Structure formats: structure tokens, C-alpha cells
CSV table of C-alpha atoms and ligand atoms in Angstrom, one decimal:
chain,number,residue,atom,x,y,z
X,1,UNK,CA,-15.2,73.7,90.3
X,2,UNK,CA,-16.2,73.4,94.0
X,3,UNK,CA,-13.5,72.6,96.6
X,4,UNK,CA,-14.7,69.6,99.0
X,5,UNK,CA,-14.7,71.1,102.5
X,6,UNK,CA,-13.6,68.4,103.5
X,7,UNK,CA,-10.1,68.4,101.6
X,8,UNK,CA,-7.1,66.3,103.6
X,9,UNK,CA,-4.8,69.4,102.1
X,10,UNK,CA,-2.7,71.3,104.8
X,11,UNK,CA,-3.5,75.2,103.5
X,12,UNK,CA,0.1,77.3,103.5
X,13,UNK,CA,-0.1,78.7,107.1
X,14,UNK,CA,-1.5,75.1,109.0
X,15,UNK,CA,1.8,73.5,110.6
X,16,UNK,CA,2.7,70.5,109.1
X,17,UNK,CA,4.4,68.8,111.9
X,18,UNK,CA,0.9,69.1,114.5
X,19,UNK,CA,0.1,65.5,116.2
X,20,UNK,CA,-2.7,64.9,118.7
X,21,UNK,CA,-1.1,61.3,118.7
X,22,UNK,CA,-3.0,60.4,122.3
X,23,UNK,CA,-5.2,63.5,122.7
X,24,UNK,CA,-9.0,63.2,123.5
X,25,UNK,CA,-11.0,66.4,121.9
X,26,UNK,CA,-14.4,66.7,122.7
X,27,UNK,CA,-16.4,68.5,119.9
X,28,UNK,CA,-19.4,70.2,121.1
X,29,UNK,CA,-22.1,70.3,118.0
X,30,UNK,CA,-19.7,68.3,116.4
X,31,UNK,CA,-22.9,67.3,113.9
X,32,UNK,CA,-23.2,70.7,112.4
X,33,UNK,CA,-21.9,72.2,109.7
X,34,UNK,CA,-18.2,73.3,111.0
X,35,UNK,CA,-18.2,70.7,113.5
X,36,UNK,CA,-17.9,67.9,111.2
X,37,UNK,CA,-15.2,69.6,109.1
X,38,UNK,CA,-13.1,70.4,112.5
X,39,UNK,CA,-14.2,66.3,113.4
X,40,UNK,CA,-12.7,65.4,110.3
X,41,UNK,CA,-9.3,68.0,111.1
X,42,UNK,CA,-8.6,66.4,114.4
X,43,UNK,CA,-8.8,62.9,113.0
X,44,UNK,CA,-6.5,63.5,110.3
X,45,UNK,CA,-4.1,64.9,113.1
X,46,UNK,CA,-4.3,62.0,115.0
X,47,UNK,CA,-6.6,62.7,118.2
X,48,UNK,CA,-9.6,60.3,119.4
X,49,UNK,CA,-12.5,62.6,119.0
X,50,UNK,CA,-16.0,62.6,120.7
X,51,UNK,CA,-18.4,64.1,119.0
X,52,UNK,CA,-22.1,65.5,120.4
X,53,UNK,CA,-25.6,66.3,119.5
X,54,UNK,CA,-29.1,66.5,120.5
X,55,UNK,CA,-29.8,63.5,118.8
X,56,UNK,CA,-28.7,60.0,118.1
X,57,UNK,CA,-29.7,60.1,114.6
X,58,UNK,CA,-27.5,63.2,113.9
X,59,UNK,CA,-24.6,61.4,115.3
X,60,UNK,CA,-25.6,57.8,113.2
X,61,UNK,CA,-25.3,60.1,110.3
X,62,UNK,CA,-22.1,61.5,111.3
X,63,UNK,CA,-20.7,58.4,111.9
X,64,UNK,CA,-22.3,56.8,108.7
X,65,UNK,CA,-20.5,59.5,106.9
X,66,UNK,CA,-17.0,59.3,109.0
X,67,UNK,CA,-16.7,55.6,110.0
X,68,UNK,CA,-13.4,55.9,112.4
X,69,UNK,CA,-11.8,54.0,115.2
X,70,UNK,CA,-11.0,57.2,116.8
X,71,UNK,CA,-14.6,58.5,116.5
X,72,UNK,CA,-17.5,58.4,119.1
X,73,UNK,CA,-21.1,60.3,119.4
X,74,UNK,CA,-22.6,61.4,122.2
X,75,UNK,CA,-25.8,62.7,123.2
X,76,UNK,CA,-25.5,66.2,125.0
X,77,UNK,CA,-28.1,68.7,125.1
X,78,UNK,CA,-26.9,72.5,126.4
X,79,UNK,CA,-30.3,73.2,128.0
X,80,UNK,CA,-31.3,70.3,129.7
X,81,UNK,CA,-31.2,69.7,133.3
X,82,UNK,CA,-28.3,67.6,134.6
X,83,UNK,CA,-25.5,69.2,132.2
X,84,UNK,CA,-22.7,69.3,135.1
X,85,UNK,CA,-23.5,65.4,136.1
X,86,UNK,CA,-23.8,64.6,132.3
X,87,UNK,CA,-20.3,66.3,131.7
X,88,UNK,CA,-18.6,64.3,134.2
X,89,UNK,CA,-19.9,61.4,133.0
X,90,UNK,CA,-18.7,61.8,129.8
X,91,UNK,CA,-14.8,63.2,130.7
X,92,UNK,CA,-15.3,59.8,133.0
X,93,UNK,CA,-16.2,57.4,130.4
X,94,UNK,CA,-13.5,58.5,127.9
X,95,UNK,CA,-11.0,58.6,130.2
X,96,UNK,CA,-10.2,61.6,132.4
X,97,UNK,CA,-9.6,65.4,131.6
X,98,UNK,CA,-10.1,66.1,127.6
X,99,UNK,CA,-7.1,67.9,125.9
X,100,UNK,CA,-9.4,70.2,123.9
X,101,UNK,CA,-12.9,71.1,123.9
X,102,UNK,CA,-14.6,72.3,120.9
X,103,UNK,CA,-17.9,74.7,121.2
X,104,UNK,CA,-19.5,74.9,117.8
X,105,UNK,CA,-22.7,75.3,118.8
X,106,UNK,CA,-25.5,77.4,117.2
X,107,UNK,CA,-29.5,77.7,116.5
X,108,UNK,CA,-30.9,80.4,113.8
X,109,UNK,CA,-34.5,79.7,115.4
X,110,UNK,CA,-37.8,79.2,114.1
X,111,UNK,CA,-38.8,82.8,113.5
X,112,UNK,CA,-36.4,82.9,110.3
X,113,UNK,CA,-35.2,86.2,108.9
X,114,UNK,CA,-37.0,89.1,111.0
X,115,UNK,CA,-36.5,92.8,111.5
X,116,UNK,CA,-35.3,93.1,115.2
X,117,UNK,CA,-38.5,95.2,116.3
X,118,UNK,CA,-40.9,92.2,115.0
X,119,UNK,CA,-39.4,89.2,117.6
X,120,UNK,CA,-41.9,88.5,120.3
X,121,UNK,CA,-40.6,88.3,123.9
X,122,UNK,CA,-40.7,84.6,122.9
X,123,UNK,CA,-38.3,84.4,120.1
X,124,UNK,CA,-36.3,86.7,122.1
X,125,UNK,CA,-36.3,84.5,125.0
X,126,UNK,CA,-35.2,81.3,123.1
X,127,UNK,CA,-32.6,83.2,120.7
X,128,UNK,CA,-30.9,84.2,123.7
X,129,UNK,CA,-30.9,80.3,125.7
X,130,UNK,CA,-30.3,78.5,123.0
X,131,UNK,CA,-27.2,81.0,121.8
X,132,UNK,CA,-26.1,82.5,125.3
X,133,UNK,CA,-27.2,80.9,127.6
X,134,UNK,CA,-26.3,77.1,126.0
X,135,UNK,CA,-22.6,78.8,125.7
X,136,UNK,CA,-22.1,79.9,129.1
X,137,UNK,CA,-23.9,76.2,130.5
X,138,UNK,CA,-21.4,74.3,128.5
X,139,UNK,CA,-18.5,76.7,130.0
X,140,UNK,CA,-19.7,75.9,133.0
X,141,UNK,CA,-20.0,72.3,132.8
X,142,UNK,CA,-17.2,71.4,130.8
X,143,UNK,CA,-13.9,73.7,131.9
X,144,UNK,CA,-13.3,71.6,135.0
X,145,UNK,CA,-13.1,68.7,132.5
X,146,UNK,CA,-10.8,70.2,130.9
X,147,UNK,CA,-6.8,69.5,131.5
X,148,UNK,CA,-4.7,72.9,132.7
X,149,UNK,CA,-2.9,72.4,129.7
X,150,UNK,CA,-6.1,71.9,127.5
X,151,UNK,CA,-7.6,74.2,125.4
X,152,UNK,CA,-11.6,75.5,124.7
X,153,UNK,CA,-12.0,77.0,121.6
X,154,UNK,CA,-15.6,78.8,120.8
X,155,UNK,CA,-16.0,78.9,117.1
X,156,UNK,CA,-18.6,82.2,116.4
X,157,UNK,CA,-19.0,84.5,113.4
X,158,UNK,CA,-18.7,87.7,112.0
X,159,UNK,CA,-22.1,89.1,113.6
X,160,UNK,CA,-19.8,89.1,117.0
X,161,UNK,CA,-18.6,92.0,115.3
X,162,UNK,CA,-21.0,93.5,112.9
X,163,UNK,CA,-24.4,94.3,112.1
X,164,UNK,CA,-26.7,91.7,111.1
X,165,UNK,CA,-29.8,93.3,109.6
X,166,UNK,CA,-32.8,90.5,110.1
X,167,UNK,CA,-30.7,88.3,112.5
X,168,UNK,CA,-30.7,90.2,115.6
X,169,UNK,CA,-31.0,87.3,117.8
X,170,UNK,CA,-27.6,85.6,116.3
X,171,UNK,CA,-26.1,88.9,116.1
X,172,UNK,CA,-26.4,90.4,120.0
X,173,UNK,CA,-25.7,86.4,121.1
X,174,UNK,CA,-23.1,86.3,119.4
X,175,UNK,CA,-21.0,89.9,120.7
X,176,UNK,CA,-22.5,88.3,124.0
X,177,UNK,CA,-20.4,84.9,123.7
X,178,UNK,CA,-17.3,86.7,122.2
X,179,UNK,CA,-17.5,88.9,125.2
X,180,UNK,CA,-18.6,85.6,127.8
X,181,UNK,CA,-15.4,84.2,125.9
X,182,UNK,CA,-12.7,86.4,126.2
X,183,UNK,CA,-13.9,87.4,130.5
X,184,UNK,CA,-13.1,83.8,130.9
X,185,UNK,CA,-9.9,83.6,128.8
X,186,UNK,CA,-8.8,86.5,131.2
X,187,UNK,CA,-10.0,85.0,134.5
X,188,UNK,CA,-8.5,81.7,133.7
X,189,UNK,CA,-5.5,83.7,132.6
X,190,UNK,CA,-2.0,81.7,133.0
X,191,UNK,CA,-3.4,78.9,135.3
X,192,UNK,CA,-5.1,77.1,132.1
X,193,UNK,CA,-6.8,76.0,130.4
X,194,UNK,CA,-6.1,77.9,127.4
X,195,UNK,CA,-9.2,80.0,126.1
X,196,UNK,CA,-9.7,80.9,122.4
X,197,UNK,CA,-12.8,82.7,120.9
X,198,UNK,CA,-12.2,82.2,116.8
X,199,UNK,CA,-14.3,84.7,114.6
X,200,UNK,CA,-15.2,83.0,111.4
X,201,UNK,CA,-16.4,84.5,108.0
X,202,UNK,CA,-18.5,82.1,105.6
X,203,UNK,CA,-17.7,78.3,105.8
X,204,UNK,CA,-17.7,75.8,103.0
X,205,UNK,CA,-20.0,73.1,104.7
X,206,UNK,CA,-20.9,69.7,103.5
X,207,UNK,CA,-24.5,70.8,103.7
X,208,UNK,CA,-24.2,73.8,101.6
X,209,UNK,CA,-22.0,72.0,99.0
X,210,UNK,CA,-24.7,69.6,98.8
X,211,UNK,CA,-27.8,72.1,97.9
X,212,UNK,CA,-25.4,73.5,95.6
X,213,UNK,CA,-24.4,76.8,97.6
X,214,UNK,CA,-20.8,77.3,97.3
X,215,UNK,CA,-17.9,80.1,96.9
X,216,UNK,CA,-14.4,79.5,95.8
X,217,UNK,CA,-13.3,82.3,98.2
X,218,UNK,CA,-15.6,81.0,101.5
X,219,UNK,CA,-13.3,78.8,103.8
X,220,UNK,CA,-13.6,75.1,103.8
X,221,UNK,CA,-14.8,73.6,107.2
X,222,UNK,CA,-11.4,71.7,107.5
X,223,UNK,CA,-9.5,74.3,107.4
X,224,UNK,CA,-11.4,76.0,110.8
X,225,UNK,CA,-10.8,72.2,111.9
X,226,UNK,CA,-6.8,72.6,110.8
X,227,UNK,CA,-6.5,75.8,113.2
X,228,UNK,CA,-8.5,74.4,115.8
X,229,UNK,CA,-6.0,71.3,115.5
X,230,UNK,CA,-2.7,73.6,116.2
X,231,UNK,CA,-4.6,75.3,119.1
X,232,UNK,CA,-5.1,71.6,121.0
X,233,UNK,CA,-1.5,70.7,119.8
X,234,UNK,CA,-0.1,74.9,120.8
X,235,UNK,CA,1.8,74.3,117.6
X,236,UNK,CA,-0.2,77.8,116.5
X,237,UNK,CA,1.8,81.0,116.2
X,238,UNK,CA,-1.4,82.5,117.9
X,239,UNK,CA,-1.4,80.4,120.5
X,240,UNK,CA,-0.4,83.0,122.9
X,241,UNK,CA,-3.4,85.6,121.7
X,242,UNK,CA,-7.1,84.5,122.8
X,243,UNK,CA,-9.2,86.0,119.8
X,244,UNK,CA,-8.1,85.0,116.4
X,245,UNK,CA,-10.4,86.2,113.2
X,246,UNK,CA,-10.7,83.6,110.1
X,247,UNK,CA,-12.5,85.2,107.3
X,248,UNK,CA,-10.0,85.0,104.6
X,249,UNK,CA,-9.2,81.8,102.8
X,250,UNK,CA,-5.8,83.1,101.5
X,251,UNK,CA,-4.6,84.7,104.9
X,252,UNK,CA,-5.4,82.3,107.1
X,253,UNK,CA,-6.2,82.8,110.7
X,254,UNK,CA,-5.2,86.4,112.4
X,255,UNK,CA,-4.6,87.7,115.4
X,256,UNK,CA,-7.7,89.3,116.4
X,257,UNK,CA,-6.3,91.7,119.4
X,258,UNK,CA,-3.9,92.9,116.6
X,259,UNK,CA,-6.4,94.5,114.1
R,301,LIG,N1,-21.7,78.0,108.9
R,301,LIG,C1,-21.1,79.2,108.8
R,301,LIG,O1,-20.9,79.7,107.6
R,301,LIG,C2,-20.5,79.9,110.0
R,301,LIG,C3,-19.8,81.1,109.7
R,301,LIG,C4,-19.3,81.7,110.8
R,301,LIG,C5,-19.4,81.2,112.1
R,301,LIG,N2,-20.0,80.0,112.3
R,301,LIG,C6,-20.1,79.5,113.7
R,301,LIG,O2,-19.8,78.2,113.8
R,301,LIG,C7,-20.6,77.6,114.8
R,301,LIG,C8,-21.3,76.4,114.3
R,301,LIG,O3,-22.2,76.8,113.3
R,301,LIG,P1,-22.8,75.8,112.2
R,301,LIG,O4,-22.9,76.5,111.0
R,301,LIG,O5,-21.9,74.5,112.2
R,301,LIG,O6,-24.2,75.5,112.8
R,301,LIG,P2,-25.1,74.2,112.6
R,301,LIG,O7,-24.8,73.5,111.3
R,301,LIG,O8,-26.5,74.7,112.7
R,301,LIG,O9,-24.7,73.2,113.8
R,301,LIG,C9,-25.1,73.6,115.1
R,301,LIG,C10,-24.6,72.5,116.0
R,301,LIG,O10,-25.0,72.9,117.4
R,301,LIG,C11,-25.6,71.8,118.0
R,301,LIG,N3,-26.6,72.4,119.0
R,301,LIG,C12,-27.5,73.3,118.8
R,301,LIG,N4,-28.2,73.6,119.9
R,301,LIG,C13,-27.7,72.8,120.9
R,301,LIG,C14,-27.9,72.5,122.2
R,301,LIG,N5,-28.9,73.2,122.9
R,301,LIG,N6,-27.2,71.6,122.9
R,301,LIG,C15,-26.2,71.0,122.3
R,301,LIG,N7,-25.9,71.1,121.0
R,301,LIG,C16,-26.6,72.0,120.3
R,301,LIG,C17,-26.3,71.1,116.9
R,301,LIG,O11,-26.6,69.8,117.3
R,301,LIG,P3,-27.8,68.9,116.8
R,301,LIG,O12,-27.2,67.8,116.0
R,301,LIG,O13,-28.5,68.4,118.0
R,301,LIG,O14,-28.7,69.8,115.9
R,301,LIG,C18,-25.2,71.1,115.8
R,301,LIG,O15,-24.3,70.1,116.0
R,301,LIG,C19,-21.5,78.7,115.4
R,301,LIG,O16,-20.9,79.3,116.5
R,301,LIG,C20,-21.5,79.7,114.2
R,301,LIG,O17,-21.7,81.0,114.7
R,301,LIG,C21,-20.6,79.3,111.2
């Protein structure tokens, strides 16, 4: 029988006591597939929580699907032209520095599954904006909204870290914003904000769940939210480490500088 991934349950290692009673978290590509399950978290714990996309119907369905007090939608494209001015604007309207921000932010691309030495300069070109380039925008525009004692957690896979035959363009972007990630955690160092790069294995997404694509043993999109909560809240026990690997259900998050 198939989990929800959306499940209110605390798994073993999430702290029960975490409140974001009075935080603002700002969850960039809060419409995908992990950002609505780590939306759904950071309700559940309490925080008001904005949530973005490209598109106002993605966030009418969001919101359709999660009607909450606590819950707004914002438009916010990574690419576009007036990001830093757009950024301000939105850490203005809801009311000064946010206490986390959440990138969850991805594109697989129109040119599907294809060996690396078939892309054209062209795939190559938008792989790397919309999955580099997007990252280190959003960095850009959004740390100084941040408050010192806020946190921005980057949510990226497994292809940070391995091979991904057919999905070169996810794959390099990916070791690229681990690597983007993890510079700025150590430039920002102790000033603040914290910086967190999270290395996931397969999620349990609403989407999947829906065309029928599901594993017991993948981990449920709330429970990414669940970790990301105790990172806002520094209720984690890896708060103090900035890359943490999530790819076992069972173990919960890791240290990833431990390994
Ligand atoms: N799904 C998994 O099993 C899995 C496993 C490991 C790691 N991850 C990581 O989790 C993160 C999210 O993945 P996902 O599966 O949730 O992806 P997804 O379902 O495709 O969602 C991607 C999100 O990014 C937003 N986005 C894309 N391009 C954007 C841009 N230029 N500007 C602003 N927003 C943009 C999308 O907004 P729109 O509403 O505008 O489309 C959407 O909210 C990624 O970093 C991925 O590597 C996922």
C-alpha cells in the first residue's frame, strides 16, 4: 500500500518539539514536486510560508490543493530580468528579512533522455541557465533578504554526486550547484546566514503517486520538508554541518562531510 507523501507523521529522527511559530519561509519552486511536500512541512510546523513559480496557475493549483491562512504564491522567474528589484519586493511585502529560504528549483529540459555527446550547443546552453545559472541568480538576489540568523537550504540530488548516464545536463548542474553551495556556505561562514546544500535520493511526490509510480523505500516529500523545518528552527543535530545526504528513508538525514 502506497504511503501519501504527504503524511502529517514525524519519522523517528524529525524533532518533535520544532516551531516556526512567527517565521516567514520563502519556498523557491515551491510548485514542484518536493516543494509542495516541504510547503506542506513548514505549515504543519507553524511558519507563514510563500510559495513561487513561473506561473499563476501553478500556484492556483497549489493553493487549490493546500487552502491555508499561512500560505501565499508568488510569481518569480530565476531568469528574468529584474530578479534583485523583484526579490526586494517580495522580502518587502511580507514583511522584512525571511527566516528561511528554500531553493527547490529544477528543469530536465526539452531534449529528454540523451547521450551527453548528442546535446546541441543549444540544449547545452539552457541545461546549464535554467539549472546553474537560475541557482546562482536566486543566491544572488535572495541572501541579502535573508535574516543573519536565517537559513538557505538548496535541495539537489544524487547526480551531484554520481554518474547520470543520459542526463548529463542535470548531472554536471547539479555537482556545479553543490559546489556553488557549499563556496558560499564557507564565504558566509559564521556571519550568517546559515547555508545548507541537502543531497536527496528518490522522493515520493504527489505527481508520481498520482500516475501510479511509487516505492515503499523512496522518501516522502514531507519528510525532506520535516528536515528542512529543523534547519529554519536549528533544532537539527546537523545544523552545525552544511551538506547533509537524504537517500535513506529509515536513516534519515546524514551528515554529508562525515561519509
Ligand atoms: N523529485 C525527485 O525525486 C528528486 C530527487 C532528488 C533531488 N531532487 C531535487 O529537488 C529539487 C526540486 O525537484 P522537483 O522534483 O521538485 O522538480 P519539479 O517538480 O520539476 O519542480 C521544479 C520547480 O522549480 C521551479 N522552476 C523551474 N525553473 C524555474 C525558474 N527559471 N525560475 C523559478 N522557478 C523555476 C518550477 O516552477 P514552475 O511552477 O514555474 O514550473 C517548480 O516549482 C531539485 O533540485 C532536484 O534536483 C528531486
Amino acid at each position: 500500500m502506497s504511503m501519501p507523501q504527504n503524511d502529517t507523521e514525524r519519522p523517528g529522527w524529525a524533532n518533535a518539539t520544532t516551531t516556526l511559530n512567527g517565521m516567514r519561509v520563502l519556498v523557491l519552486g515551491g510548485t514542484g514536486g518536493v516543494g509542495e511536500g516541504v510547503v506542506r512541512a513548514l505549515l504543519d510546523d507553524g511558519a507563514t510560508v510563500i510559495a513561487t513559480s513561473r506561473t499563476r496557475d501553478r500556484l492556483d493549483d497549489l493553493a487549490t490543493r493546500i487552502a491555508h491562512p499561512r500560505l501565499s504564491g508568488e510569481t518569480l522567474d530565476a531568469l528574468a530580468s529584474g530578479l534583485d528589484e523583484r526579490a526586494a519586493q517580495l522580502a518587502a511585502r511580507h514583511g522584512g528579512p525571511f527566516d528561511g529560504v528554500v531553493v527547490s528549483v529544477a528543469s530536465w529540459g526539452a531534449q529528454g533522455r540523451k547521450p551527453v555527446l548528442s546535446l546541441t550547443d543549444a540544449e547545452w546552453d539552457e541545461q546549464v541557465a535554467a539549472n546553474l545559472t537560475a541557482v546562482f541568480r536566486l543566491y544572488r538576489a535572495f541572501v541579502p533578504h535573508l535574516a543573519t540568523a536565517g537559513a538557505l537550504i538548496q535541495l539537489n540530488g544524487m547526480s551531484a554526486d554520481i554518474p547520470f548516464p543520459g542526463a548529463a545536463g542535470v548531472a554536471l548542474t547539479a555537482a556545479a550547484q553543490k559546489s556553488l553551495t557549499r563556496t558560499l556556505a564557507a564565504e558566509l561562514g559564521a556571519r550568517g546566514p546559515r547555508v545548507y546544500e541537502v543531497i536527496l535520493g528518490v522522493i515520493r511526490t504527489r505527481a508520481r503517486q498520482e500516475a501510479g509510480i511509487d516505492d515503499a523505500g523512496w522518501i516522502p516529500a514531507a519528510h525532506v520538508g520535516r528536515h528542512v523545518a529543523e534547519l529554519v528552527a536549528g533544532t537539527s543535530p546537523l545544523s552545525g554541518d552544511d551538506l547533509h545526504c537524504f537517500a535513506d528513508v529509515t536513516r534519515g538525514p546524514q551528515s554529508g562531510t562525515r561519509r
